[in-house]
Amino acid sequence: MSEPASPGESQRGAPRFFVGCEDDESEGLEDYDGCSMRTDMELYEDDEDADSPPERQIVVGICSMMKKSKSKPMTQILERLCRFEYITVVIFPEDVILNEPVDKWPLCDCLVSFHSKGFPLDKAVSYAKLRNPLLINDLNTQYYIQDRREVYRILQQEGIDLPATLC
C-alpha cells in the first residue's frame, strides 16, 4: 500500500462521506471537493470488501434543514472534515429530522446541529440526551438566538458594542 500524498489524504482513497438517505433521495447532492458521497449500502459494502479490519471511524452527524446543510459555509466545513481519514460525515435527511422519532435517527459520535426556520430544535435536544454525542455547538443556547431581545442581552453581557438604535 502506498503512502498518502498529504497528511489528510486517506490511504484507501477519498475519505468517507455518507449522506443518510436512500438512493432515490440523493438526487441533487453534489460531491464535496475530494469527498466521495456514499449511501449506507456502499458504506457497509466497503467494510465487507476490505482485507484488513476497518479503522475506527469517528462519525460526525450534521443535523440541520437541507437549506443549511447545502449552504456554502456548510459545504466548506464538510470539505475540510472530509480531508481526515478517520472521519465519516453523516447528513441527517430533512425527512428523517421532521418525521421520524429521534431513536430512529442515524447514530453519530459528534453532532453539529443548526437551528433554522422549521427545524425541530426540541427533537435535536432529545436526540442529544438519548444518544449523548459530543456536541460541537450548544443546542440549548440555540433557543436564545430565536429571540432578538435575548441576543442583544447576551451581546451586552459579553461586552460587545451594539449600535445605539438597538439598545
mmCIF file of N, CA and C in Angstrom, residues 14 38 49 106:
data_model
loop_
_atom_site.group_PDB
_atom_site.id
_atom_site.type_symbol
_atom_site.label_atom_id
_atom_site.label_comp_id
_atom_site.label_asym_id
_atom_site.label_seq_id
_atom_site.Cartn_x
_atom_site.Cartn_y
_atom_site.Cartn_z
ATOM 1 N N ALA A 14 -10.392 8.381 -1.392
ATOM 2 C CA ALA A 14 -11.155 9.510 -0.870
ATOM 3 C C ALA A 14 -11.725 9.199 0.505
ATOM 4 N N ARG A 38 -21.458 8.620 -0.285
ATOM 5 C CA ARG A 38 -21.851 7.226 -0.327
ATOM 6 C C ARG A 38 -23.209 7.031 0.321
ATOM 7 N N ASP A 49 -15.593 -5.659 1.976
ATOM 8 C CA ASP A 49 -14.601 -5.960 0.960
ATOM 9 C C ASP A 49 -13.171 -5.767 1.445
ATOM 10 N N PRO A 106 -29.986 8.605 12.537
ATOM 11 C CA PRO A 106 -28.664 7.968 12.408
ATOM 12 C C PRO A 106 -27.825 8.160 13.675
#
